[in-house]
C-alpha cells in the first residue's frame, strides 16, 4: 500500500508542477506556487524517508509529516484557485484531499498493529 501511495503522490506532484509551468502568474501567485511546490514535493519525500524507518513509531512520524504536507498542499491549492479561478485546480484539490484521507487511514491502521 505504501508503494502505491508513494507513486500516487509523486504523480500528483509532477502533474501540479507541469500545470504550474503553463500558468502566467503574477507576483502573489508566484509566491503561492513556490509554497505549493515545496509542500507537494514534501509529501512523497517523507513517505520515501518513512519507508526506511527502523521502527513503527518512526514510520508513523514520517507519514504524519507527509499528511501535514498534504493538508498544506490543499491549502495552497485553494488559495491558488481563488487567485487564478482556474477550474483545473479543483481536480488537484480533490486529489490532495483524497491523499490526506489515505495517509490518515495508513497512520490509523499502522497504530492498530
PDB file of N, CA and C in Angstrom:
ATOM      1  N   UNK A   1       0.820  -1.205   0.000  1.00  0.00           N
ATOM      2  CA  UNK A   1       0.000   0.000   0.000  1.00  0.00           C
ATOM      3  C   UNK A   1       0.858   1.261   0.000  1.00  0.00           C
ATOM      4  N   UNK A   2       1.954   1.243   0.772  1.00  0.00           N
ATOM      5  CA  UNK A   2       2.804   2.432   0.843  1.00  0.00           C
ATOM      6  C   UNK A   2       3.451   2.739  -0.502  1.00  0.00           C
ATOM      7  N   UNK A   3       3.793   1.699  -1.264  1.00  0.00           N
ATOM      8  CA  UNK A   3       4.379   1.931  -2.590  1.00  0.00           C
ATOM      9  C   UNK A   3       3.369   2.586  -3.524  1.00  0.00           C
ATOM     10  N   UNK A   4       2.100   2.170  -3.410  1.00  0.00           N
ATOM     11  CA  UNK A   4       1.056   2.745  -4.258  1.00  0.00           C
ATOM     12  C   UNK A   4       0.824   4.216  -3.928  1.00  0.00           C
ATOM     13  N   UNK A   5       0.766   4.549  -2.638  1.00  0.00           N
ATOM     14  CA  UNK A   5       0.529   5.944  -2.259  1.00  0.00           C
ATOM     15  C   UNK A   5       1.760   6.789  -2.586  1.00  0.00           C
ATOM     16  N   UNK A   6       2.943   6.206  -2.477  1.00  0.00           N
ATOM     17  CA  UNK A   6       4.164   6.930  -2.853  1.00  0.00           C
ATOM     18  C   UNK A   6       4.112   7.305  -4.333  1.00  0.00           C
ATOM     19  N   UNK A   7       3.777   6.347  -5.180  1.00  0.00           N
ATOM     20  CA  UNK A   7       3.691   6.612  -6.618  1.00  0.00           C
ATOM     21  C   UNK A   7       2.598   7.638  -6.911  1.00  0.00           C
ATOM     22  N   UNK A   8       1.469   7.492  -6.265  1.00  0.00           N
ATOM     23  CA  UNK A   8       0.366   8.435  -6.482  1.00  0.00           C
ATOM     24  C   UNK A   8       0.780   9.860  -6.091  1.00  0.00           C
ATOM     25  N   UNK A   9       1.506   9.990  -4.998  1.00  0.00           N
ATOM     26  CA  UNK A   9       1.955  11.316  -4.556  1.00  0.00           C
ATOM     27  C   UNK A   9       3.003  11.896  -5.497  1.00  0.00           C
ATOM     28  N   UNK A  10       3.889  11.062  -6.009  1.00  0.00           N
ATOM     29  CA  UNK A  10       4.872  11.530  -6.998  1.00  0.00           C
ATOM     30  C   UNK A  10       4.160  12.008  -8.267  1.00  0.00           C
ATOM     31  N   UNK A  11       3.214  11.215  -8.733  1.00  0.00           N
ATOM     32  CA  UNK A  11       2.448  11.593  -9.932  1.00  0.00           C
ATOM     33  C   UNK A  11       1.686  12.895  -9.711  1.00  0.00           C
ATOM     34  N   UNK A  12       1.099  13.032  -8.537  1.00  0.00           N
ATOM     35  CA  UNK A  12       0.360  14.234  -8.179  1.00  0.00           C
ATOM     36  C   UNK A  12       1.281  15.461  -8.225  1.00  0.00           C
ATOM     37  N   UNK A  13       2.450  15.326  -7.623  1.00  0.00           N
ATOM     38  CA  UNK A  13       3.411  16.440  -7.617  1.00  0.00           C
ATOM     39  C   UNK A  13       3.814  16.813  -9.040  1.00  0.00           C
ATOM     40  N   UNK A  14       4.094  15.818  -9.856  1.00  0.00           N
ATOM     41  CA  UNK A  14       4.504  16.092 -11.241  1.00  0.00           C
ATOM     42  C   UNK A  14       3.391  16.773 -12.031  1.00  0.00           C
ATOM     43  N   UNK A  15       2.161  16.338 -11.835  1.00  0.00           N
ATOM     44  CA  UNK A  15       1.032  16.967 -12.533  1.00  0.00           C
ATOM     45  C   UNK A  15       0.905  18.436 -12.152  1.00  0.00           C
ATOM     46  N   UNK A  16       1.010  18.730 -10.861  1.00  0.00           N
ATOM     47  CA  UNK A  16       0.870  20.114 -10.400  1.00  0.00           C
ATOM     48  C   UNK A  16       2.054  20.963 -10.864  1.00  0.00           C
ATOM     49  N   UNK A  17       3.248  20.418 -10.839  1.00  0.00           N
ATOM     50  CA  UNK A  17       4.425  21.165 -11.298  1.00  0.00           C
ATOM     51  C   UNK A  17       4.298  21.474 -12.794  1.00  0.00           C
ATOM     52  N   UNK A  18       3.892  20.486 -13.576  1.00  0.00           N
ATOM     53  CA  UNK A  18       3.702  20.717 -15.018  1.00  0.00           C
ATOM     54  C   UNK A  18       2.600  21.746 -15.258  1.00  0.00           C
ATOM     55  N   UNK A  19       1.526  21.680 -14.480  1.00  0.00           N
ATOM     56  CA  UNK A  19       0.445  22.663 -14.585  1.00  0.00           C
ATOM     57  C   UNK A  19       0.970  24.065 -14.272  1.00  0.00           C
ATOM     58  N   UNK A  20       1.781  24.172 -13.222  1.00  0.00           N
ATOM     59  CA  UNK A  20       2.287  25.488 -12.811  1.00  0.00           C
ATOM     60  C   UNK A  20       3.165  26.124 -13.882  1.00  0.00           C
ATOM     61  N   UNK A  21       3.830  25.304 -14.673  1.00  0.00           N
ATOM     62  CA  UNK A  21       4.670  25.826 -15.755  1.00  0.00           C
ATOM     63  C   UNK A  21       3.838  26.470 -16.865  1.00  0.00           C
ATOM     64  N   UNK A  22       2.572  26.053 -16.979  1.00  0.00           N
ATOM     65  CA  UNK A  22       1.691  26.612 -18.011  1.00  0.00           C
ATOM     66  C   UNK A  22       1.042  27.929 -17.587  1.00  0.00           C
ATOM     67  N   UNK A  23       1.100  28.216 -16.294  1.00  0.00           N
ATOM     68  CA  UNK A  23       0.490  29.452 -15.805  1.00  0.00           C
ATOM     69  C   UNK A  23       1.373  30.657 -16.120  1.00  0.00           C
ATOM     70  N   UNK A  24       0.756  31.802 -16.153  1.00  0.00           N
ATOM     71  CA  UNK A  24       1.486  33.054 -16.272  1.00  0.00           C
ATOM     72  C   UNK A  24       1.187  33.850 -14.998  1.00  0.00           C
ATOM     73  N   UNK A  25       1.830  33.463 -13.887  1.00  0.00           N
ATOM     74  CA  UNK A  25       1.432  34.009 -12.597  1.00  0.00           C
ATOM     75  C   UNK A  25       1.928  35.437 -12.347  1.00  0.00           C
ATOM     76  N   UNK A  26       1.105  36.174 -11.586  1.00  0.00           N
ATOM     77  CA  UNK A  26       1.557  37.470 -11.097  1.00  0.00           C
ATOM     78  C   UNK A  26       2.394  37.220  -9.832  1.00  0.00           C
ATOM     79  N   UNK A  27       2.869  38.257  -9.187  1.00  0.00           N
ATOM     80  CA  UNK A  27       3.773  38.103  -8.047  1.00  0.00           C
ATOM     81  C   UNK A  27       3.146  37.296  -6.914  1.00  0.00           C
ATOM     82  N   UNK A  28       1.904  37.595  -6.554  1.00  0.00           N
ATOM     83  CA  UNK A  28       1.273  36.867  -5.444  1.00  0.00           C
ATOM     84  C   UNK A  28       1.076  35.395  -5.799  1.00  0.00           C
ATOM     85  N   UNK A  29       0.700  35.115  -7.034  1.00  0.00           N
ATOM     86  CA  UNK A  29       0.536  33.718  -7.451  1.00  0.00           C
ATOM     87  C   UNK A  29       1.876  32.995  -7.473  1.00  0.00           C
ATOM     88  N   UNK A  30       2.957  33.690  -7.824  1.00  0.00           N
ATOM     89  CA  UNK A  30       4.289  33.074  -7.809  1.00  0.00           C
ATOM     90  C   UNK A  30       4.677  32.649  -6.400  1.00  0.00           C
ATOM     91  N   UNK A  31       4.349  33.473  -5.430  1.00  0.00           N
ATOM     92  CA  UNK A  31       4.664  33.149  -4.036  1.00  0.00           C
ATOM     93  C   UNK A  31       3.880  31.919  -3.594  1.00  0.00           C
ATOM     94  N   UNK A  32       2.609  31.887  -3.932  1.00  0.00           N
ATOM     95  CA  UNK A  32       1.772  30.737  -3.588  1.00  0.00           C
ATOM     96  C   UNK A  32       2.281  29.483  -4.299  1.00  0.00           C
ATOM     97  N   UNK A  33       2.636  29.602  -5.570  1.00  0.00           N
ATOM     98  CA  UNK A  33       3.162  28.453  -6.320  1.00  0.00           C
ATOM     99  C   UNK A  33       4.451  27.923  -5.701  1.00  0.00           C
ATOM    100  N   UNK A  34       5.313  28.819  -5.244  1.00  0.00           N
ATOM    101  CA  UNK A  34       6.563  28.403  -4.604  1.00  0.00           C
ATOM    102  C   UNK A  34       6.259  27.565  -3.360  1.00  0.00           C
ATOM    103  N   UNK A  35       5.353  28.046  -2.530  1.00  0.00           N
ATOM    104  CA  UNK A  35       4.974  27.317  -1.323  1.00  0.00           C
ATOM    105  C   UNK A  35       4.286  25.995  -1.670  1.00  0.00           C
ATOM    106  N   UNK A  36       3.440  26.024  -2.690  1.00  0.00           N
ATOM    107  CA  UNK A  36       2.735  24.825  -3.133  1.00  0.00           C
ATOM    108  C   UNK A  36       3.718  23.747  -3.571  1.00  0.00           C
ATOM    109  N   UNK A  37       4.684  24.116  -4.364  1.00  0.00           N
ATOM    110  CA  UNK A  37       5.660  23.135  -4.868  1.00  0.00           C
ATOM    111  C   UNK A  37       6.495  22.570  -3.728  1.00  0.00           C
ATOM    112  N   UNK A  38       6.830  23.411  -2.761  1.00  0.00           N
ATOM    113  CA  UNK A  38       7.578  22.911  -1.593  1.00  0.00           C
ATOM    114  C   UNK A  38       6.754  21.885  -0.808  1.00  0.00           C
ATOM    115  N   UNK A  39       5.485  22.208  -0.573  1.00  0.00           N
ATOM    116  CA  UNK A  39       4.665  21.298   0.234  1.00  0.00           C
ATOM    117  C   UNK A  39       4.310  20.022  -0.529  1.00  0.00           C
ATOM    118  N   UNK A  40       4.016  20.141  -1.815  1.00  0.00           N
ATOM    119  CA  UNK A  40       3.585  18.956  -2.571  1.00  0.00           C
ATOM    120  C   UNK A  40       4.741  17.967  -2.774  1.00  0.00           C
ATOM    121  N   UNK A  41       5.950  18.466  -2.924  1.00  0.00           N
ATOM    122  CA  UNK A  41       7.093  17.554  -3.070  1.00  0.00           C
ATOM    123  C   UNK A  41       7.500  16.941  -1.734  1.00  0.00           C
ATOM    124  N   UNK A  42       7.125  17.580  -0.653  1.00  0.00           N
ATOM    125  CA  UNK A  42       7.413  17.048   0.679  1.00  0.00           C
ATOM    126  C   UNK A  42       6.574  15.808   0.993  1.00  0.00           C
ATOM    127  N   UNK A  43       5.415  15.696   0.366  1.00  0.00           N
ATOM    128  CA  UNK A  43       4.534  14.556   0.652  1.00  0.00           C
ATOM    129  C   UNK A  43       5.250  13.242   0.326  1.00  0.00           C
ATOM    130  N   UNK A  44       5.655  13.084  -0.917  1.00  0.00           N
ATOM    131  CA  UNK A  44       6.299  11.822  -1.320  1.00  0.00           C
ATOM    132  C   UNK A  44       7.691  11.676  -0.707  1.00  0.00           C
ATOM    133  N   UNK A  45       8.389  12.785  -0.492  1.00  0.00           N
ATOM    134  CA  UNK A  45       9.724  12.707   0.117  1.00  0.00           C
ATOM    135  C   UNK A  45       9.656  12.105   1.518  1.00  0.00           C
ATOM    136  N   UNK A  46       8.658  12.482   2.285  1.00  0.00           N
ATOM    137  CA  UNK A  46       8.527  11.934   3.638  1.00  0.00           C
ATOM    138  C   UNK A  46       8.024  10.501   3.637  1.00  0.00           C
ATOM    139  N   UNK A  47       7.215  10.138   2.635  1.00  0.00           N
ATOM    140  CA  UNK A  47       6.827   8.732   2.511  1.00  0.00           C
ATOM    141  C   UNK A  47       8.071   7.894   2.211  1.00  0.00           C
ATOM    142  N   UNK A  48       8.923   8.393   1.307  1.00  0.00           N
ATOM    143  CA  UNK A  48      10.157   7.678   0.964  1.00  0.00           C
ATOM    144  C   UNK A  48      11.050   7.523   2.191  1.00  0.00           C
ATOM    145  N   UNK A  49      11.197   8.605   2.932  1.00  0.00           N
ATOM    146  CA  UNK A  49      12.042   8.541   4.125  1.00  0.00           C
ATOM    147  C   UNK A  49      11.437   7.598   5.165  1.00  0.00           C
ATOM    148  N   UNK A  50      10.118   7.634   5.295  1.00  0.00           N
ATOM    149  CA  UNK A  50       9.446   6.749   6.238  1.00  0.00           C
ATOM    150  C   UNK A  50       9.585   5.283   5.886  1.00  0.00           C
ATOM    151  N   UNK A  51       9.716   4.990   4.605  1.00  0.00           N
ATOM    152  CA  UNK A  51       9.866   3.593   4.188  1.00  0.00           C
ATOM    153  C   UNK A  51      11.183   2.996   4.678  1.00  0.00           C
ATOM    154  N   UNK A  52      12.118   3.857   5.037  1.00  0.00           N
ATOM    155  CA  UNK A  52      13.401   3.386   5.563  1.00  0.00           C
ATOM    156  C   UNK A  52      13.450   3.459   7.087  1.00  0.00           C
ATOM    157  N   UNK A  53      12.321   3.700   7.707  1.00  0.00           N
ATOM    158  CA  UNK A  53      12.259   3.826   9.161  1.00  0.00           C
ATOM    159  C   UNK A  53      12.670   2.523   9.838  1.00  0.00           C
ATOM    160  N   UNK A  54      13.261   2.655  11.004  1.00  0.00           N
ATOM    161  CA  UNK A  54      13.712   1.470  11.741  1.00  0.00           C
ATOM    162  C   UNK A  54      12.692   0.998  12.772  1.00  0.00           C
ATOM    163  N   UNK A  55      11.654   1.803  12.980  1.00  0.00           N
ATOM    164  CA  UNK A  55      10.623   1.397  13.925  1.00  0.00           C
ATOM    165  C   UNK A  55       9.254   1.839  13.413  1.00  0.00           C
ATOM    166  N   UNK A  56       8.233   1.231  13.970  1.00  0.00           N
ATOM    167  CA  UNK A  56       6.869   1.609  13.605  1.00  0.00           C
ATOM    168  C   UNK A  56       6.595   3.060  14.011  1.00  0.00           C
ATOM    169  N   UNK A  57       7.088   3.451  15.173  1.00  0.00           N
ATOM    170  CA  UNK A  57       6.897   4.826  15.651  1.00  0.00           C
ATOM    171  C   UNK A  57       7.523   5.826  14.684  1.00  0.00           C
ATOM    172  N   UNK A  58       8.721   5.530  14.207  1.00  0.00           N
ATOM    173  CA  UNK A  58       9.398   6.416  13.254  1.00  0.00           C
ATOM    174  C   UNK A  58       8.639   6.467  11.924  1.00  0.00           C
ATOM    175  N   UNK A  59       8.150   5.318  11.468  1.00  0.00           N
ATOM    176  CA  UNK A  59       7.361   5.253  10.237  1.00  0.00           C
ATOM    177  C   UNK A  59       6.113   6.131  10.360  1.00  0.00           C
ATOM    178  N   UNK A  60       5.403   5.995  11.469  1.00  0.00           N
ATOM    179  CA  UNK A  60       4.199   6.788  11.708  1.00  0.00           C
ATOM    180  C   UNK A  60       4.537   8.275  11.730  1.00  0.00           C
ATOM    181  N   UNK A  61       5.660   8.620  12.329  1.00  0.00           N
ATOM    182  CA  UNK A  61       6.085  10.015  12.395  1.00  0.00           C
ATOM    183  C   UNK A  61       6.286  10.595  10.992  1.00  0.00           C
ATOM    184  N   UNK A  62       6.971   9.875  10.125  1.00  0.00           N
ATOM    185  CA  UNK A  62       7.200  10.364   8.758  1.00  0.00           C
ATOM    186  C   UNK A  62       5.907  10.450   7.962  1.00  0.00           C
ATOM    187  N   UNK A  63       5.036   9.472   8.136  1.00  0.00           N
ATOM    188  CA  UNK A  63       3.749   9.558   7.447  1.00  0.00           C
ATOM    189  C   UNK A  63       2.897  10.702   7.985  1.00  0.00           C
ATOM    190  N   UNK A  64       3.054  10.997   9.266  1.00  0.00           N
ATOM    191  CA  UNK A  64       2.364  12.141   9.842  1.00  0.00           C
ATOM    192  C   UNK A  64       2.844  13.450   9.234  1.00  0.00           C
ATOM    193  N   UNK A  65       4.143  13.557   9.030  1.00  0.00           N
ATOM    194  CA  UNK A  65       4.705  14.747   8.372  1.00  0.00           C
ATOM    195  C   UNK A  65       4.196  14.833   6.935  1.00  0.00           C
ATOM    196  N   UNK A  66       4.154  13.693   6.267  1.00  0.00           N
ATOM    197  CA  UNK A  66       3.645  13.637   4.902  1.00  0.00           C
ATOM    198  C   UNK A  66       2.192  14.090   4.853  1.00  0.00           C
ATOM    199  N   UNK A  67       1.397  13.632   5.799  1.00  0.00           N
ATOM    200  CA  UNK A  67      -0.009  14.033   5.871  1.00  0.00           C
ATOM    201  C   UNK A  67      -0.135  15.539   6.096  1.00  0.00           C
ATOM    202  N   UNK A  68       0.680  16.082   6.974  1.00  0.00           N
ATOM    203  CA  UNK A  68       0.660  17.525   7.217  1.00  0.00           C
ATOM    204  C   UNK A  68       1.003  18.295   5.940  1.00  0.00           C
ATOM    205  N   UNK A  69       1.961  17.793   5.197  1.00  0.00           N
ATOM    206  CA  UNK A  69       2.318  18.433   3.922  1.00  0.00           C
ATOM    207  C   UNK A  69       1.169  18.351   2.928  1.00  0.00           C
ATOM    208  N   UNK A  70       0.433  17.251   2.951  1.00  0.00           N
ATOM    209  CA  UNK A  70      -0.717  17.113   2.060  1.00  0.00           C
ATOM    210  C   UNK A  70      -1.823  18.104   2.440  1.00  0.00           C
ATOM    211  N   UNK A  71      -2.048  18.289   3.734  1.00  0.00           N
ATOM    212  CA  UNK A  71      -3.032  19.273   4.193  1.00  0.00           C
ATOM    213  C   UNK A  71      -2.595  20.675   3.764  1.00  0.00           C
ATOM    214  N   UNK A  72      -1.309  20.962   3.932  1.00  0.00           N
ATOM    215  CA  UNK A  72      -0.778  22.265   3.500  1.00  0.00           C
ATOM    216  C   UNK A  72      -0.927  22.447   1.992  1.00  0.00           C
ATOM    217  N   UNK A  73      -0.687  21.398   1.243  1.00  0.00           N
ATOM    218  CA  UNK A  73      -0.826  21.451  -0.209  1.00  0.00           C
ATOM    219  C   UNK A  73      -2.249  21.820  -0.610  1.00  0.00           C
ATOM    220  N   UNK A  74      -3.222  21.207   0.035  1.00  0.00           N
ATOM    221  CA  UNK A  74      -4.624  21.526  -0.254  1.00  0.00           C
ATOM    222  C   UNK A  74      -4.884  23.007   0.043  1.00  0.00           C
ATOM    223  N   UNK A  75      -4.324  23.501   1.117  1.00  0.00           N
ATOM    224  CA  UNK A  75      -4.463  24.922   1.458  1.00  0.00           C
ATOM    225  C   UNK A  75      -3.937  25.817   0.338  1.00  0.00           C
ATOM    226  N   UNK A  76      -2.725  25.539  -0.132  1.00  0.00           N
ATOM    227  CA  UNK A  76      -2.115  26.369  -1.188  1.00  0.00           C
ATOM    228  C   UNK A  76      -2.899  26.251  -2.491  1.00  0.00           C
ATOM    229  N   UNK A  77      -3.405  25.052  -2.777  1.00  0.00           N
ATOM    230  CA  UNK A  77      -4.216  24.881  -3.989  1.00  0.00           C
ATOM    231  C   UNK A  77      -5.498  25.707  -3.920  1.00  0.00           C
ATOM    232  N   UNK A  78      -6.111  25.736  -2.750  1.00  0.00           N
ATOM    233  CA  UNK A  78      -7.328  26.544  -2.588  1.00  0.00           C
ATOM    234  C   UNK A  78      -7.035  28.027  -2.774  1.00  0.00           C
ATOM    235  N   UNK A  79      -5.920  28.484  -2.225  1.00  0.00           N
ATOM    236  CA  UNK A  79      -5.537  29.891  -2.418  1.00  0.00           C
ATOM    237  C   UNK A  79      -5.253  30.183  -3.883  1.00  0.00           C
ATOM    238  N   UNK A  80      -4.537  29.277  -4.536  1.00  0.00           N
ATOM    239  CA  UNK A  80      -4.213  29.466  -5.946  1.00  0.00           C
ATOM    240  C   UNK A  80      -5.489  29.502  -6.793  1.00  0.00           C
ATOM    241  N   UNK A  81      -6.439  28.670  -6.445  1.00  0.00           N
ATOM    242  CA  UNK A  81      -7.725  28.678  -7.163  1.00  0.00           C
ATOM    243  C   UNK A  81      -8.403  30.044  -7.013  1.00  0.00           C
ATOM    244  N   UNK A  82      -8.392  30.584  -5.813  1.00  0.00           N
ATOM    245  CA  UNK A  82      -9.006  31.895  -5.588  1.00  0.00           C
ATOM    246  C   UNK A  82      -8.278  33.002  -6.349  1.00  0.00           C
ATOM    247  N   UNK A  83      -6.957  32.859  -6.490  1.00  0.00           N
ATOM    248  CA  UNK A  83      -6.181  33.877  -7.205  1.00  0.00           C
ATOM    249  C   UNK A  83      -6.348  33.794  -8.718  1.00  0.00           C
ATOM    250  N   UNK A  84      -6.485  32.569  -9.236  1.00  0.00           N
ATOM    251  CA  UNK A  84      -6.485  32.399 -10.692  1.00  0.00           C
ATOM    252  C   UNK A  84      -7.848  32.037 -11.257  1.00  0.00           C
ATOM    253  N   UNK A  85      -8.709  31.467 -10.426  1.00  0.00           N
ATOM    254  CA  UNK A  85     -10.019  30.973 -10.849  1.00  0.00           C
ATOM    255  C   UNK A  85      -9.906  29.938 -11.977  1.00  0.00           C
ATOM    256  N   UNK A  86      -8.791  29.213 -12.004  1.00  0.00           N
ATOM    257  CA  UNK A  86      -8.560  28.172 -12.997  1.00  0.00           C
ATOM    258  C   UNK A  86      -9.253  26.892 -12.527  1.00  0.00           C
ATOM    259  N   UNK A  87     -10.213  26.415 -13.303  1.00  0.00           N
ATOM    260  CA  UNK A  87     -11.048  25.271 -12.920  1.00  0.00           C
ATOM    261  C   UNK A  87     -10.257  23.973 -12.776  1.00  0.00           C
ATOM    262  N   UNK A  88      -9.133  23.859 -13.457  1.00  0.00           N
ATOM    263  CA  UNK A  88      -8.306  22.649 -13.376  1.00  0.00           C
ATOM    264  C   UNK A  88      -7.804  22.416 -11.952  1.00  0.00           C
ATOM    265  N   UNK A  89      -7.653  23.486 -11.200  1.00  0.00           N
ATOM    266  CA  UNK A  89      -7.134  23.380  -9.833  1.00  0.00           C
ATOM    267  C   UNK A  89      -8.097  22.603  -8.939  1.00  0.00           C
ATOM    268  N   UNK A  90      -9.380  22.658  -9.228  1.00  0.00           N
ATOM    269  CA  UNK A  90     -10.362  21.953  -8.410  1.00  0.00           C
ATOM    270  C   UNK A  90     -10.084  20.449  -8.383  1.00  0.00           C
ATOM    271  N   UNK A  91      -9.674  19.886  -9.524  1.00  0.00           N
ATOM    272  CA  UNK A  91      -9.302  18.475  -9.560  1.00  0.00           C
ATOM    273  C   UNK A  91      -8.088  18.179  -8.697  1.00  0.00           C
ATOM    274  N   UNK A  92      -7.140  19.113  -8.659  1.00  0.00           N
ATOM    275  CA  UNK A  92      -5.960  18.955  -7.796  1.00  0.00           C
ATOM    276  C   UNK A  92      -6.350  19.015  -6.322  1.00  0.00           C
ATOM    277  N   UNK A  93      -7.285  19.892  -5.998  1.00  0.00           N
ATOM    278  CA  UNK A  93      -7.754  19.988  -4.608  1.00  0.00           C
ATOM    279  C   UNK A  93      -8.392  18.665  -4.193  1.00  0.00           C
ATOM    280  N   UNK A  94      -9.210  18.100  -5.057  1.00  0.00           N
ATOM    281  CA  UNK A  94      -9.860  16.815  -4.763  1.00  0.00           C
ATOM    282  C   UNK A  94      -8.830  15.709  -4.565  1.00  0.00           C
ATOM    283  N   UNK A  95      -7.836  15.648  -5.447  1.00  0.00           N
ATOM    284  CA  UNK A  95      -6.790  14.625  -5.325  1.00  0.00           C
ATOM    285  C   UNK A  95      -5.999  14.824  -4.031  1.00  0.00           C
ATOM    286  N   UNK A  96      -5.683  16.054  -3.713  1.00  0.00           N
ATOM    287  CA  UNK A  96      -4.956  16.332  -2.474  1.00  0.00           C
ATOM    288  C   UNK A  96      -5.737  15.878  -1.253  1.00  0.00           C
ATOM    289  N   UNK A  97      -7.038  16.118  -1.246  1.00  0.00           N
ATOM    290  CA  UNK A  97      -7.861  15.697  -0.112  1.00  0.00           C
ATOM    291  C   UNK A  97      -7.942  14.181  -0.028  1.00  0.00           C
ATOM    292  N   UNK A  98      -8.002  13.510  -1.166  1.00  0.00           N
ATOM    293  CA  UNK A  98      -8.004  12.038  -1.157  1.00  0.00           C
ATOM    294  C   UNK A  98      -6.693  11.507  -0.572  1.00  0.00           C
ATOM    295  N   UNK A  99      -5.590  12.146  -0.924  1.00  0.00           N
ATOM    296  CA  UNK A  99      -4.287  11.731  -0.390  1.00  0.00           C
ATOM    297  C   UNK A  99      -4.234  11.936   1.124  1.00  0.00           C
ATOM    298  N   UNK A 100      -4.765  13.056   1.607  1.00  0.00           N
ATOM    299  CA  UNK A 100      -4.839  13.282   3.058  1.00  0.00           C
ATOM    300  C   UNK A 100      -5.605  12.135   3.716  1.00  0.00           C
ATOM    301  N   UNK A 101      -6.736  11.767   3.145  1.00  0.00           N
ATOM    302  CA  UNK A 101      -7.565  10.699   3.714  1.00  0.00           C
ATOM    303  C   UNK A 101      -6.850   9.353   3.709  1.00  0.00           C
ATOM    304  N   UNK A 102      -6.159   9.041   2.622  1.00  0.00           N
ATOM    305  CA  UNK A 102      -5.430   7.764   2.532  1.00  0.00           C
ATOM    306  C   UNK A 102      -4.306   7.721   3.560  1.00  0.00           C
ATOM    307  N   UNK A 103      -3.537   8.795   3.651  1.00  0.00           N
ATOM    308  CA  UNK A 103      -2.443   8.834   4.631  1.00  0.00           C
ATOM    309  C   UNK A 103      -2.980   8.713   6.057  1.00  0.00           C
ATOM    310  N   UNK A 104      -4.108   9.344   6.323  1.00  0.00           N
ATOM    311  CA  UNK A 104      -4.725   9.243   7.654  1.00  0.00           C
ATOM    312  C   UNK A 104      -5.073   7.786   7.968  1.00  0.00           C
ATOM    313  N   UNK A 105      -5.636   7.088   6.989  1.00  0.00           N
ATOM    314  CA  UNK A 105      -6.009   5.682   7.197  1.00  0.00           C
ATOM    315  C   UNK A 105      -4.782   4.797   7.403  1.00  0.00           C
ATOM    316  N   UNK A 106      -3.722   5.057   6.650  1.00  0.00           N
ATOM    317  CA  UNK A 106      -2.488   4.267   6.812  1.00  0.00           C
ATOM    318  C   UNK A 106      -1.945   4.475   8.223  1.00  0.00           C
ATOM    319  N   UNK A 107      -1.938   5.719   8.690  1.00  0.00           N
ATOM    320  CA  UNK A 107      -1.435   6.010  10.043  1.00  0.00           C
ATOM    321  C   UNK A 107      -2.291   5.302  11.094  1.00  0.00           C
ATOM    322  N   UNK A 108      -3.604   5.409  10.962  1.00  0.00           N
ATOM    323  CA  UNK A 108      -4.516   4.772  11.932  1.00  0.00           C
ATOM    324  C   UNK A 108      -4.320   3.262  11.940  1.00  0.00           C
ATOM    325  N   UNK A 109      -4.256   2.651  10.753  1.00  0.00           N
ATOM    326  CA  UNK A 109      -4.094   1.190  10.670  1.00  0.00           C
ATOM    327  C   UNK A 109      -2.733   0.745  11.202  1.00  0.00           C
ATOM    328  N   UNK A 110      -1.702   1.524  10.967  1.00  0.00           N
ATOM    329  CA  UNK A 110      -0.370   1.173  11.463  1.00  0.00           C
ATOM    330  C   UNK A 110      -0.324   1.254  12.990  1.00  0.00           C
ATOM    331  N   UNK A 111      -1.006   2.227  13.549  1.00  0.00           N
ATOM    332  CA  UNK A 111      -1.061   2.349  15.021  1.00  0.00           C
ATOM    333  C   UNK A 111      -1.782   1.162  15.658  1.00  0.00           C
ATOM    334  N   UNK A 112      -2.752   0.580  14.936  1.00  0.00           N
ATOM    335  CA  UNK A 112      -3.517  -0.546  15.460  1.00  0.00           C
ATOM    336  C   UNK A 112      -2.718  -1.840  15.498  1.00  0.00           C
ATOM    337  N   UNK A 113      -1.677  -1.940  14.678  1.00  0.00           N
ATOM    338  CA  UNK A 113      -0.906  -3.197  14.585  1.00  0.00           C
ATOM    339  C   UNK A 113      -0.099  -3.450  15.827  1.00  0.00           C
TER     340      UNK A 113
END
